[in-house]
Structures are given as structure tokens and as C-alpha cells.
Short mmCIF file of C-alpha atoms and ligand atoms in Angstrom, two decimals:
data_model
loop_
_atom_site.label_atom_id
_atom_site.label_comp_id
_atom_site.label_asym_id
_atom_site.label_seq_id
_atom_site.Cartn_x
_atom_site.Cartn_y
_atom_site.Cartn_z
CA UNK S 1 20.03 -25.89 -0.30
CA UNK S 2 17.60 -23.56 -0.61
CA UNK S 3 18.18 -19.49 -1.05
CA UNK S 4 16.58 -16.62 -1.23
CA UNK S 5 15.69 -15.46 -4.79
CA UNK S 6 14.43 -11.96 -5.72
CA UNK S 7 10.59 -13.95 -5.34
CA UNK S 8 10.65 -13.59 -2.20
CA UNK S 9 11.05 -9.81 -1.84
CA UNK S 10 8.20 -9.61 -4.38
CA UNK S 11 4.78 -9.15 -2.25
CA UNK S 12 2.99 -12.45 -3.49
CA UNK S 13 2.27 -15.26 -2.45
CA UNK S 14 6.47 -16.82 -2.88
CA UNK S 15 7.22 -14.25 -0.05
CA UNK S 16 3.67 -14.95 1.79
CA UNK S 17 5.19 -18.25 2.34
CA UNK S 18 8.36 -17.56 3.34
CA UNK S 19 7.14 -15.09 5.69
CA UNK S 20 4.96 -17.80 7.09
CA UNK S 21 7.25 -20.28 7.79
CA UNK S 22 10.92 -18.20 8.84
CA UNK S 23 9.39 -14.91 10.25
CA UNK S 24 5.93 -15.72 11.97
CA UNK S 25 7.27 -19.15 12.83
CA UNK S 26 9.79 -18.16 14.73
CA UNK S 27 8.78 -14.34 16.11
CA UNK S 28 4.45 -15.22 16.32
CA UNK S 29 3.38 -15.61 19.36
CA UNK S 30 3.07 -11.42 21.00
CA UNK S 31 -0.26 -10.51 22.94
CA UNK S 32 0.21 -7.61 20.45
CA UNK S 33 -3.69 -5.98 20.09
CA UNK S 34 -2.91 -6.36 16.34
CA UNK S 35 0.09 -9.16 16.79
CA UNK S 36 2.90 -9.88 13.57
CA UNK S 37 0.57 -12.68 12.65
CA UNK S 38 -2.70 -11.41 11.53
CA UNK S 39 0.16 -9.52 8.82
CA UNK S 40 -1.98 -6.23 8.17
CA UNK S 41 -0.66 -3.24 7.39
CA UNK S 42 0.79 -2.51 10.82
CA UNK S 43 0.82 -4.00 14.27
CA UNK S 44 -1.05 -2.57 17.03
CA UNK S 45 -0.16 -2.58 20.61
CA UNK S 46 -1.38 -0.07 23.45
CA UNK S 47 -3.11 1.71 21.16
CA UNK S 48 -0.39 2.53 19.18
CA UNK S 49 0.33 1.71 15.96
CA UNK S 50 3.90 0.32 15.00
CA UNK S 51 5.07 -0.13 11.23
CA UNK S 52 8.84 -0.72 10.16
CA UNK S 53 9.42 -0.58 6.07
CA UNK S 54 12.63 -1.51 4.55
CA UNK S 55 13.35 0.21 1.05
CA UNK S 56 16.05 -0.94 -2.05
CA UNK S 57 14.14 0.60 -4.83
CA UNK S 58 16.62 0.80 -7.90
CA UNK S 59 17.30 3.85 -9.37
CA UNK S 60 17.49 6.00 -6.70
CA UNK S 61 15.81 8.70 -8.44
CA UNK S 62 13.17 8.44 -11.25
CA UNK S 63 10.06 10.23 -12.81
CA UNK S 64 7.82 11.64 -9.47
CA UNK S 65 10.06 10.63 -6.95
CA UNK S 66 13.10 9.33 -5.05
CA UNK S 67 13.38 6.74 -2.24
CA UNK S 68 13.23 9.56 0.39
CA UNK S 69 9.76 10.33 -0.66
CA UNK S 70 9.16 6.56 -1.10
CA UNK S 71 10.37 6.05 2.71
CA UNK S 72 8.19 8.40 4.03
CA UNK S 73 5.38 7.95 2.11
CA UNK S 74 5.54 4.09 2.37
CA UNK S 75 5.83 3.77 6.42
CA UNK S 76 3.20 6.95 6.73
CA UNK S 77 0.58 5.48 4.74
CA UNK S 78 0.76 1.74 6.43
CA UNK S 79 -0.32 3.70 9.36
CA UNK S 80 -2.59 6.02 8.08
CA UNK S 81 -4.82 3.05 6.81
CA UNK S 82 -5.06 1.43 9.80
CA UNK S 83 -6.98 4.64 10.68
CA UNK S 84 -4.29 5.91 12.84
CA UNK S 85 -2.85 9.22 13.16
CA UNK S 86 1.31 8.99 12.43
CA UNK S 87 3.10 10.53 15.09
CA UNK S 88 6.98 10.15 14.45
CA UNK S 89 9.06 8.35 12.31
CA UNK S 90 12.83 6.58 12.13
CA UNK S 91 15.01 6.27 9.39
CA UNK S 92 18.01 4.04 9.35
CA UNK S 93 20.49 4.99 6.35
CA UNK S 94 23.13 1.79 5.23
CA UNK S 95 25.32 3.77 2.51
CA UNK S 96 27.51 2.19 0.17
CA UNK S 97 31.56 3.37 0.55
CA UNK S 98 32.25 6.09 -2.16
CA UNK S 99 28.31 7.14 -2.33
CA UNK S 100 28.11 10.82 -3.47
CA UNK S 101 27.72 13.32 -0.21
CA UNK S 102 24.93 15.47 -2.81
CA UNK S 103 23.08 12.83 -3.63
CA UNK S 104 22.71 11.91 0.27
CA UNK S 105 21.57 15.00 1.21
CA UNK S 106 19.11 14.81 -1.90
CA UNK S 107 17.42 11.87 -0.26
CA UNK S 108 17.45 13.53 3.43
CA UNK S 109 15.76 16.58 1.94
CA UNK S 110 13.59 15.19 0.15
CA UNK S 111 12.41 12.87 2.90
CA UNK S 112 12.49 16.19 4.89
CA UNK S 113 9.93 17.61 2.22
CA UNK S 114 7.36 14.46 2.43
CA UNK S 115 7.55 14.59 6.36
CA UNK S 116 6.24 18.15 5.67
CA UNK S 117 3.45 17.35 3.28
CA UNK S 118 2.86 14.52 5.96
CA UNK S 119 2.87 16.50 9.11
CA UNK S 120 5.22 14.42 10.66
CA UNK S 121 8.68 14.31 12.05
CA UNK S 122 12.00 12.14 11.28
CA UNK S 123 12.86 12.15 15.21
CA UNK S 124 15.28 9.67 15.22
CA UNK S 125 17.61 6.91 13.07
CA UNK S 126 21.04 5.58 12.47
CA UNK S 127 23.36 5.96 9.72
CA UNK S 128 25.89 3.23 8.37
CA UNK S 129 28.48 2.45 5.72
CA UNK S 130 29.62 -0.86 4.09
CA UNK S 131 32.32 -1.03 2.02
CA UNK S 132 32.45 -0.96 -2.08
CA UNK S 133 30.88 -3.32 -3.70
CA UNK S 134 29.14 -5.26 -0.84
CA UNK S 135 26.15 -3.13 -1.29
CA UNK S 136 24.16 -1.19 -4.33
CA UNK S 137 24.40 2.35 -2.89
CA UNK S 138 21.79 3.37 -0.59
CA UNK S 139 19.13 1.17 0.82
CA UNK S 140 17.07 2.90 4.09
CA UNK S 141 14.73 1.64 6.68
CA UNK S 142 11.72 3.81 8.08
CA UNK S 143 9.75 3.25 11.27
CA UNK S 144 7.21 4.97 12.33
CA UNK S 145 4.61 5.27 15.17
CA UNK S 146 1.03 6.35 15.32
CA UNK S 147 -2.07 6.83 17.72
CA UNK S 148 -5.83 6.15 17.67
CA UNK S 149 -8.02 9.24 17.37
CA UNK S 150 -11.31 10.36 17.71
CA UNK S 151 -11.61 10.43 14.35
CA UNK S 152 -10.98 6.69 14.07
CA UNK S 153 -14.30 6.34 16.61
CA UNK S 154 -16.31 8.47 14.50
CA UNK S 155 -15.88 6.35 11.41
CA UNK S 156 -16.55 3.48 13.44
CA UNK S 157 -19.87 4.95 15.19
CA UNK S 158 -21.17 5.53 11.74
CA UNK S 159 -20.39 1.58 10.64
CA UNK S 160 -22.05 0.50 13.31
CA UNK S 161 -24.81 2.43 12.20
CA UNK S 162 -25.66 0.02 9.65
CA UNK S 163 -24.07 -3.35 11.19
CA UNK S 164 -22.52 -5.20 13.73
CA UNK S 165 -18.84 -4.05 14.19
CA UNK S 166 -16.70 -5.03 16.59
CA UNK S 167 -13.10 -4.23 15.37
CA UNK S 168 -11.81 -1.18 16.82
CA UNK S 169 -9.14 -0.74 13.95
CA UNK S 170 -9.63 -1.32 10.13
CA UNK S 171 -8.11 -4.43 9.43
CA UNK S 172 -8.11 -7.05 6.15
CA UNK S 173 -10.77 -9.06 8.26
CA UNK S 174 -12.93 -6.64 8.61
CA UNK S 175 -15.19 -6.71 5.07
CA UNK S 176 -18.82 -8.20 4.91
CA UNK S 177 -20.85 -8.96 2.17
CA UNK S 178 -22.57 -6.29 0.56
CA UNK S 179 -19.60 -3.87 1.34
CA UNK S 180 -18.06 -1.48 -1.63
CA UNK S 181 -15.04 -1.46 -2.95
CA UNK S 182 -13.52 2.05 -4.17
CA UNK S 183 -9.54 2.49 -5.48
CA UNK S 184 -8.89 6.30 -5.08
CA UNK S 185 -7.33 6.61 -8.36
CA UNK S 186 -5.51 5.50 -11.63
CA UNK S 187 -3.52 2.11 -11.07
CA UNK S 188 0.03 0.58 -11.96
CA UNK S 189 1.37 3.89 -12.33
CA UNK S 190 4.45 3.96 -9.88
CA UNK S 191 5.59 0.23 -11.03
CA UNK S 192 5.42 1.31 -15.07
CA UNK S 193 7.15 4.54 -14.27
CA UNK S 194 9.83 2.50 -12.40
CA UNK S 195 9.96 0.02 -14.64
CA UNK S 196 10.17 2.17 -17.86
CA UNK S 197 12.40 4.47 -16.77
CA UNK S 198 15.24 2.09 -15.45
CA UNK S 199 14.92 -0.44 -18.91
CA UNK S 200 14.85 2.67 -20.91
CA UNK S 201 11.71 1.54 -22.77
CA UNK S 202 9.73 4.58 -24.15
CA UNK S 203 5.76 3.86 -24.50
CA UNK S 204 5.00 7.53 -25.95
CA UNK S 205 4.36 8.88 -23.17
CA UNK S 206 5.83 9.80 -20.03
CA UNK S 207 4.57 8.40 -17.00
CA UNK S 208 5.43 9.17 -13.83
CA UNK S 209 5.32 7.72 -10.07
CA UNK S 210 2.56 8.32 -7.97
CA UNK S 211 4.31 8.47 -4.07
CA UNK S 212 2.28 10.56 -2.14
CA UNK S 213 1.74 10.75 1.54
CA UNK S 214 -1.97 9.89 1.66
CA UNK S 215 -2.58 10.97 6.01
CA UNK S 216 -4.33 13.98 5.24
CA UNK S 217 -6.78 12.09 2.63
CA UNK S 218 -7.31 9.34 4.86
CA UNK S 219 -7.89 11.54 7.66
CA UNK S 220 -11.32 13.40 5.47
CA UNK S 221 -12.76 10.17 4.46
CA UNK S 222 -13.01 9.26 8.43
CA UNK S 223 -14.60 11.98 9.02
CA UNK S 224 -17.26 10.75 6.43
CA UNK S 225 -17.46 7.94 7.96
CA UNK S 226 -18.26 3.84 7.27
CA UNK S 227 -14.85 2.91 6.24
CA UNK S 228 -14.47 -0.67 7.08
CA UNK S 229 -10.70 -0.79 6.10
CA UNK S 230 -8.30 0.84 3.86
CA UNK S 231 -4.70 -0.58 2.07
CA UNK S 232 -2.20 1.16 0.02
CA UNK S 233 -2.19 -1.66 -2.54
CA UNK S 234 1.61 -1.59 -3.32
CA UNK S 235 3.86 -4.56 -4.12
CA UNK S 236 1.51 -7.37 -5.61
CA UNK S 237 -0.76 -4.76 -6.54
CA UNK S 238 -4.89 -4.32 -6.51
CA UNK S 239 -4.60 -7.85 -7.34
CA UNK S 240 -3.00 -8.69 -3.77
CA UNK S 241 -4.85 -6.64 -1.68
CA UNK S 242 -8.31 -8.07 -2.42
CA UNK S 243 -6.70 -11.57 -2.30
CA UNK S 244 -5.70 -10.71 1.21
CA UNK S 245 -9.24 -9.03 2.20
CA UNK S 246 -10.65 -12.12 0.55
CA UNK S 247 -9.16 -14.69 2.80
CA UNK S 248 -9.32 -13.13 5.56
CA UNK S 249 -12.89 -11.56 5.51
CA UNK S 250 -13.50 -15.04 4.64
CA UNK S 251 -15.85 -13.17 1.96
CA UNK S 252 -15.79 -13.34 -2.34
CA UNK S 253 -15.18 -10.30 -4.05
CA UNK S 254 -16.24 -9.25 -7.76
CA UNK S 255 -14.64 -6.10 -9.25
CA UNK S 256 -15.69 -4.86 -12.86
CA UNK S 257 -13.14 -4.63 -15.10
CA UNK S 258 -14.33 -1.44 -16.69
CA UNK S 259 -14.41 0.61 -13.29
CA UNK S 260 -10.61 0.15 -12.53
CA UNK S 261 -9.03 3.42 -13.51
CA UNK S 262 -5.73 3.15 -15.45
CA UNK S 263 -3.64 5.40 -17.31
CA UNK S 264 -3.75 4.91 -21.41
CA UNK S 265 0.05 4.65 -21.21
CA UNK S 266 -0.10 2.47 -18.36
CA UNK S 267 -2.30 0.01 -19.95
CA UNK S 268 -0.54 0.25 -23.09
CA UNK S 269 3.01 -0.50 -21.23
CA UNK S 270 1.41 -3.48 -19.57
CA UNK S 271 -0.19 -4.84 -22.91
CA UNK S 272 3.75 -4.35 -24.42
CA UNK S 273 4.94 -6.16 -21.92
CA UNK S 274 2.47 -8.85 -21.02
CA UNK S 275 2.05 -8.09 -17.41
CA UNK S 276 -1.10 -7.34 -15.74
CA UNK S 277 -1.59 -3.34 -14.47
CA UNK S 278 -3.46 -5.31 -11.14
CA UNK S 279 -0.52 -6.68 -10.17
CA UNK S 280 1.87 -4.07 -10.07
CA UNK S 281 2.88 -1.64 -7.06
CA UNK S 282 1.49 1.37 -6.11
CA UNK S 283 2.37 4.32 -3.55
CA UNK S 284 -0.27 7.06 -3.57
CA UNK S 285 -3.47 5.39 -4.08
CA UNK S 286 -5.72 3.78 -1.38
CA UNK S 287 -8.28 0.94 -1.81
CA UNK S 288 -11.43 1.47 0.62
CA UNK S 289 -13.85 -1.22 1.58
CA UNK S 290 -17.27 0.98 3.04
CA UNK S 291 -20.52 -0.14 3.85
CA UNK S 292 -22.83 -0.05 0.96
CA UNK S 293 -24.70 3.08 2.71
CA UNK S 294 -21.88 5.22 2.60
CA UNK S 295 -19.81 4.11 -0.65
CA UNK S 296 -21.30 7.28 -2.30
CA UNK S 297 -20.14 9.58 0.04
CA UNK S 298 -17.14 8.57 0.74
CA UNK S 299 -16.10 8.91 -2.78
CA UNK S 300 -17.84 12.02 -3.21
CA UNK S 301 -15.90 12.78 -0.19
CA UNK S 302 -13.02 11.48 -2.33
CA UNK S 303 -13.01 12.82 -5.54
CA UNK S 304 -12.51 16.84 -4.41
CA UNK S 305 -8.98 15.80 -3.62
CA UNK S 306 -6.38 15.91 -6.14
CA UNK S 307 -5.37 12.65 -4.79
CA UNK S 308 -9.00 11.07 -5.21
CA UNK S 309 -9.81 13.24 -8.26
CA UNK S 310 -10.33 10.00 -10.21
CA UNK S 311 -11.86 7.78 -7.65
CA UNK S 312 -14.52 4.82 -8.83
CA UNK S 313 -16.38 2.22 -6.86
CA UNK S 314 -14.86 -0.80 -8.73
CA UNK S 315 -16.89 -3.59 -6.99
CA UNK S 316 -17.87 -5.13 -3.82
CA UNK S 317 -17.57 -8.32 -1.45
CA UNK S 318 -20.11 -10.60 -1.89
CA UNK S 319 -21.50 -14.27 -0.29
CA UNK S 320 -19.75 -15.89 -2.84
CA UNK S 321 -17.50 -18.59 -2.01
CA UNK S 322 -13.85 -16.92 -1.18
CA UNK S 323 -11.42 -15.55 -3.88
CA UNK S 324 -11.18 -12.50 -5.93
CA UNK S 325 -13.87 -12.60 -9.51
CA UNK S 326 -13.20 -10.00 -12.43
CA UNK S 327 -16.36 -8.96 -14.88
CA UNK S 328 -14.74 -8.42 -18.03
CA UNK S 329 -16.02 -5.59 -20.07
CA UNK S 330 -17.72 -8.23 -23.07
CA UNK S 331 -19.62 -9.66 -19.77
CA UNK S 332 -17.21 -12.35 -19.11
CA UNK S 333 -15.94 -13.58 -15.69
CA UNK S 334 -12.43 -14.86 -14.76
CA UNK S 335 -10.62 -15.41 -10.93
CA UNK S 336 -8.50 -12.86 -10.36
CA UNK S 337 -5.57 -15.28 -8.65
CA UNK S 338 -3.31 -14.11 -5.79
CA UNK S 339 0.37 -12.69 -7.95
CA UNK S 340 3.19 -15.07 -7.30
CA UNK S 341 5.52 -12.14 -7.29
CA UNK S 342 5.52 -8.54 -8.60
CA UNK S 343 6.45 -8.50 -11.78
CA UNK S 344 8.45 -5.50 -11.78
CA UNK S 345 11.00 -6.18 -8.98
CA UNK S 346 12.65 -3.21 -6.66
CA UNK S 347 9.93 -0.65 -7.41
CA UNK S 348 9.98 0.09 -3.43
MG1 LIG C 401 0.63 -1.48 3.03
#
């Protein structure tokens, strides 16, 4: 018989498949705007835009956050990059019997505290307990809503400035060749945190998580204008969101290996333990896909944030045939493959 293993809570391409055949299979079929089956960031429907996000990450608590800033953070930003504005969010709360009352309200005020940052409300949820031992502790499910704005037009009236457009949301189909490529900062750094943290593994220096709400962000690089679409690469990594933009943009993309901004400790953690800093989760960066006219300044645009501070145009989609190419730094080239799995498990 077969059963689910921790692959296929993982983000690659072992949960792509099960996804595939259990959940589209079965639920497919909407006349959804944005339906469950094109699998973007978030559905669309009416013009708004509906994203539900389930979160187990283990510890609780670690270096730069907890999963009440995770929770908001995470269901926020699947809307933001859609190029919607979030409204309102959900939160259903399944607590383990015996769970420490502090440590609850911990989580609610810290979610509180991101909802702040994010300018949006918790305005509605559910709260349940199992017994001991039938569940780890605290797992929590967000929902959230959003709308399309002006702002979302704007940035679309300057793409068409340049070329034929005719989505009217920024989806993983939407890249052409010729389009740049920008990550809005260092990568890997929320999965190494995780990771080093919980094992106890010390790599010299302390590195923390990088959750951050990333609305407001989003919201000054549409006003710039020529975004084609945006994704917070987070479990499967950089390496799975241009996999996904790859296939279906139905376009190649090259990235160069010494534009991808990453932490010294980060890449040092990832050489110690043989896993690649592309593959692992992230939760406060954004990777932009702009047309070629406006990749400067957008991450002009970008880089007077604190979130975008270290910002770099790491490569662009190209007629190649489809996949994903690195440029190594020595001026070599290898595919950059589609993860099977994160390889840091419950980082989200
Ligand atoms: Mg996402």
C-alpha cells in the first residue's frame, strides 16, 4: 500500500505529483478566473484572490521568528505576489492537550504583530484541541483574501508598453524571453536558520530566519511598473520557482551563479551539509520576472528597502529549449533540475 511519507509535504516535484493525481484529480474542474489547476500562488475568482496555507513548522520558536509570524507572513505574501492587495485573513488553531496557555498567546500576539506590519486583519478562525500524543503541539491554518487594485493595472499598462500582455494577474505563465530575473535578497536563510537551530549544529555564526510580510514591498515595485510576475520562493527553494516559471512560460531560463546573493554562513552550512542553498525555503524574499526595460528600475526601486537592500538581477528567460541553466562562476554550465523534496523538512 502506498503512504504518505514526509516527501510529499516537501514542495518538489514527490508532492507535485501527488498533488496532481489525489488533489487536482479529484477537486479540478472550477471556472475559477485563476482555477486550483494552473497551481500558482493563489486562486483567483471574482476578482478576488483566495489563498489557504497550512503550517507544522518544528520548533515552534527559533532565531527571527515563530509560526505566528510564519502564518501571516506565508498566506500574506501568496497574495501579495499575485499583485493583489490582502484584505483579511483566517486562522484555524488545532492545539495539542496539555499545550502551555503562554506559549499560545505568544503565537496569537505575535501573529497579531505581523498582521500589523502587514496592514491586515485576523477577522475570523476556529480553535481546536486533540488529545496527548495524537498531535506535536500546535499546527495552524491561515486563509486569507485579497482584491485587485489600481496599482495592479498600472504595472500592467507599463508591460504592455513594451509587449503583448494579456494576463490580467501575474502568474508562473506569464514570462517571455528576454525578461529579467531579480531575487530581492540573500537566499536559504530561513531553511539554515531552521535547520541549525533545531539539530543544534553551530556554523560560527548565527543565522537567523528571514519571515517578513513582503505587501508593502510588493506594493512600491508596482508602482514602478513591468513586473511580469512575482513568487516567494519558499519550500523547494529558487530552484523550484524557476522550474515552475520554466514549464509553464514554456520558456528556458539561465541564472549566473555569481549574482545569487547568499549569506557566508549560509553557504558555508550548505557546503557542511551537502545540500544546495537553491533548494531550500525561504519567507521574506521575492523573485521578480520584469521586462528587460524596466529590470533596472525595479531593482533600483528595490534596493532602498531594507527588505531589497541586497537585491541583484540574477538572470533571465531565454528561447532556449525549457528547463532551468546555471553559469557557474569558472564559466561552466549545468541544469539546474526541479528538487525532489526540500531538504530541510518542516521549515514552514
Ligand atoms: Mg508561494
Amino acid at each position: 500500500m502506498e503512504r504518505i511519507t514526509m516527501a510529499h509535504g516537501a514542495g518538489g516535484t514527490i508532492m507535485q505529483d501527488l498533488i496532481e493525481r489525489v488533489i487536482v484529480k479529484n477537486l479540478g474542474g472550477s471556472e475559477a478566473e485563476v482555477p486550483l489547476e494552473a497551481l500558482d500562488d493563489s486562486a483567483v475568482i471574482d476578482d478576488i484572490v483566495l489563498k489557504s496555507d497550512s503550517h507544522t513548522v518544528k520548533p515552534l520558536f527559533f532565531p527571527g521568528g515563530d509560526i505566528g509570524r510564519l502564518a501571516v507572513a506565508g498566506t500574506v505574501n501568496d497574495i501579495a505576489v499575485m499583485g493583489a492587495k490582502p484584505l483579511a485573513l483566517t486562522s484555524g488553531c488545532i492545539i495539542e492537550e496539555g499545550f502551555p496557555i503562554s506559549d499560545f498567546e505568544k503565537i496569537v500576539k505575535s501573529m497579531a504583530e505581523t498582521c500589523r506590519e502587514a496592514g491586515v486583519h485576523i477577522i475570523t478562525g476556529d480553535t481546536k484541541v486533540m488529545e496527548k500524543g495524537t498531535l506535536e503541539k500546535f499546527v495552524v491554518n491561515t486563509s486569507g483574501i485579497g482584491k485587485r487594485t489600481e496599482l495592479l493595472d498600472r504595472n500592467i499598462a507599463v508591460v504592455k508598453r513594451y509587449r503583448p500582455f494579456k494576463a490580467r494577474w501575474l502568474l508562473d505563465s506569464n514570462l517571455r524571453e528576454g525578461d529579467k530575473i531579480i531575487v530581492s535578497g540573500t537566499i536559504g536563510d530561513h531553511g539554515v536558520a531552521l535547520l541549525s537551530f533545531r539539530e543544534g549544529y553551530d556554523f560560527g555564526s548565527e543565522i537567523s530566519s528571514d519571515i517578513t510580510p513582503l505587501n508593502n514591498v510588493i506594493s512600491h515595485l508596482l508602482n514602478v511598473g513591468g513586473i511580469v510576475k512575482m513568487k516567494d520562493p519558499t519550500r523547494g527553494g529558487l530552484a523550484n520557482t524557476l522550474n515552475e516559471w520554466s514549464e509553464k512560460s514554456k520558456v528556458g531560463i539561465t541564472i549566473y551563479e555569481e549574482k545569487i546573493p547568499i549569506r557566508v554562513g549560509v553557504k558555508a552550512a550548505c557546503e557542511m551539509l551537502g545540500i544546495d542553498p537553491l533548494e531550500i525555503g525561504n519567507e521574506g524574499k521575492i523573485a521578480i520576472a520584469v521586462v528587460p526595460q524596466k529590470a533596472d528600475d525595479v531593482l533600483k526601486a528595490l534596493k532602498k528597502t531594507k527588505e531589497g537592500k541586497d537585491a541583484e538581477i540574477i538572470g533571465e528567460a531565454t528561447n532556449e529549449s525549457r528547463g532551468v541553466i546555471i553559469e557557474t562562476e569558472v564559466g561552466g554550465r549545468r541544469i539546474l533540475a526541479p528538487p525532489v523534496g526540500d531538504p530541510v523538512p518542516r521549515i514552514c
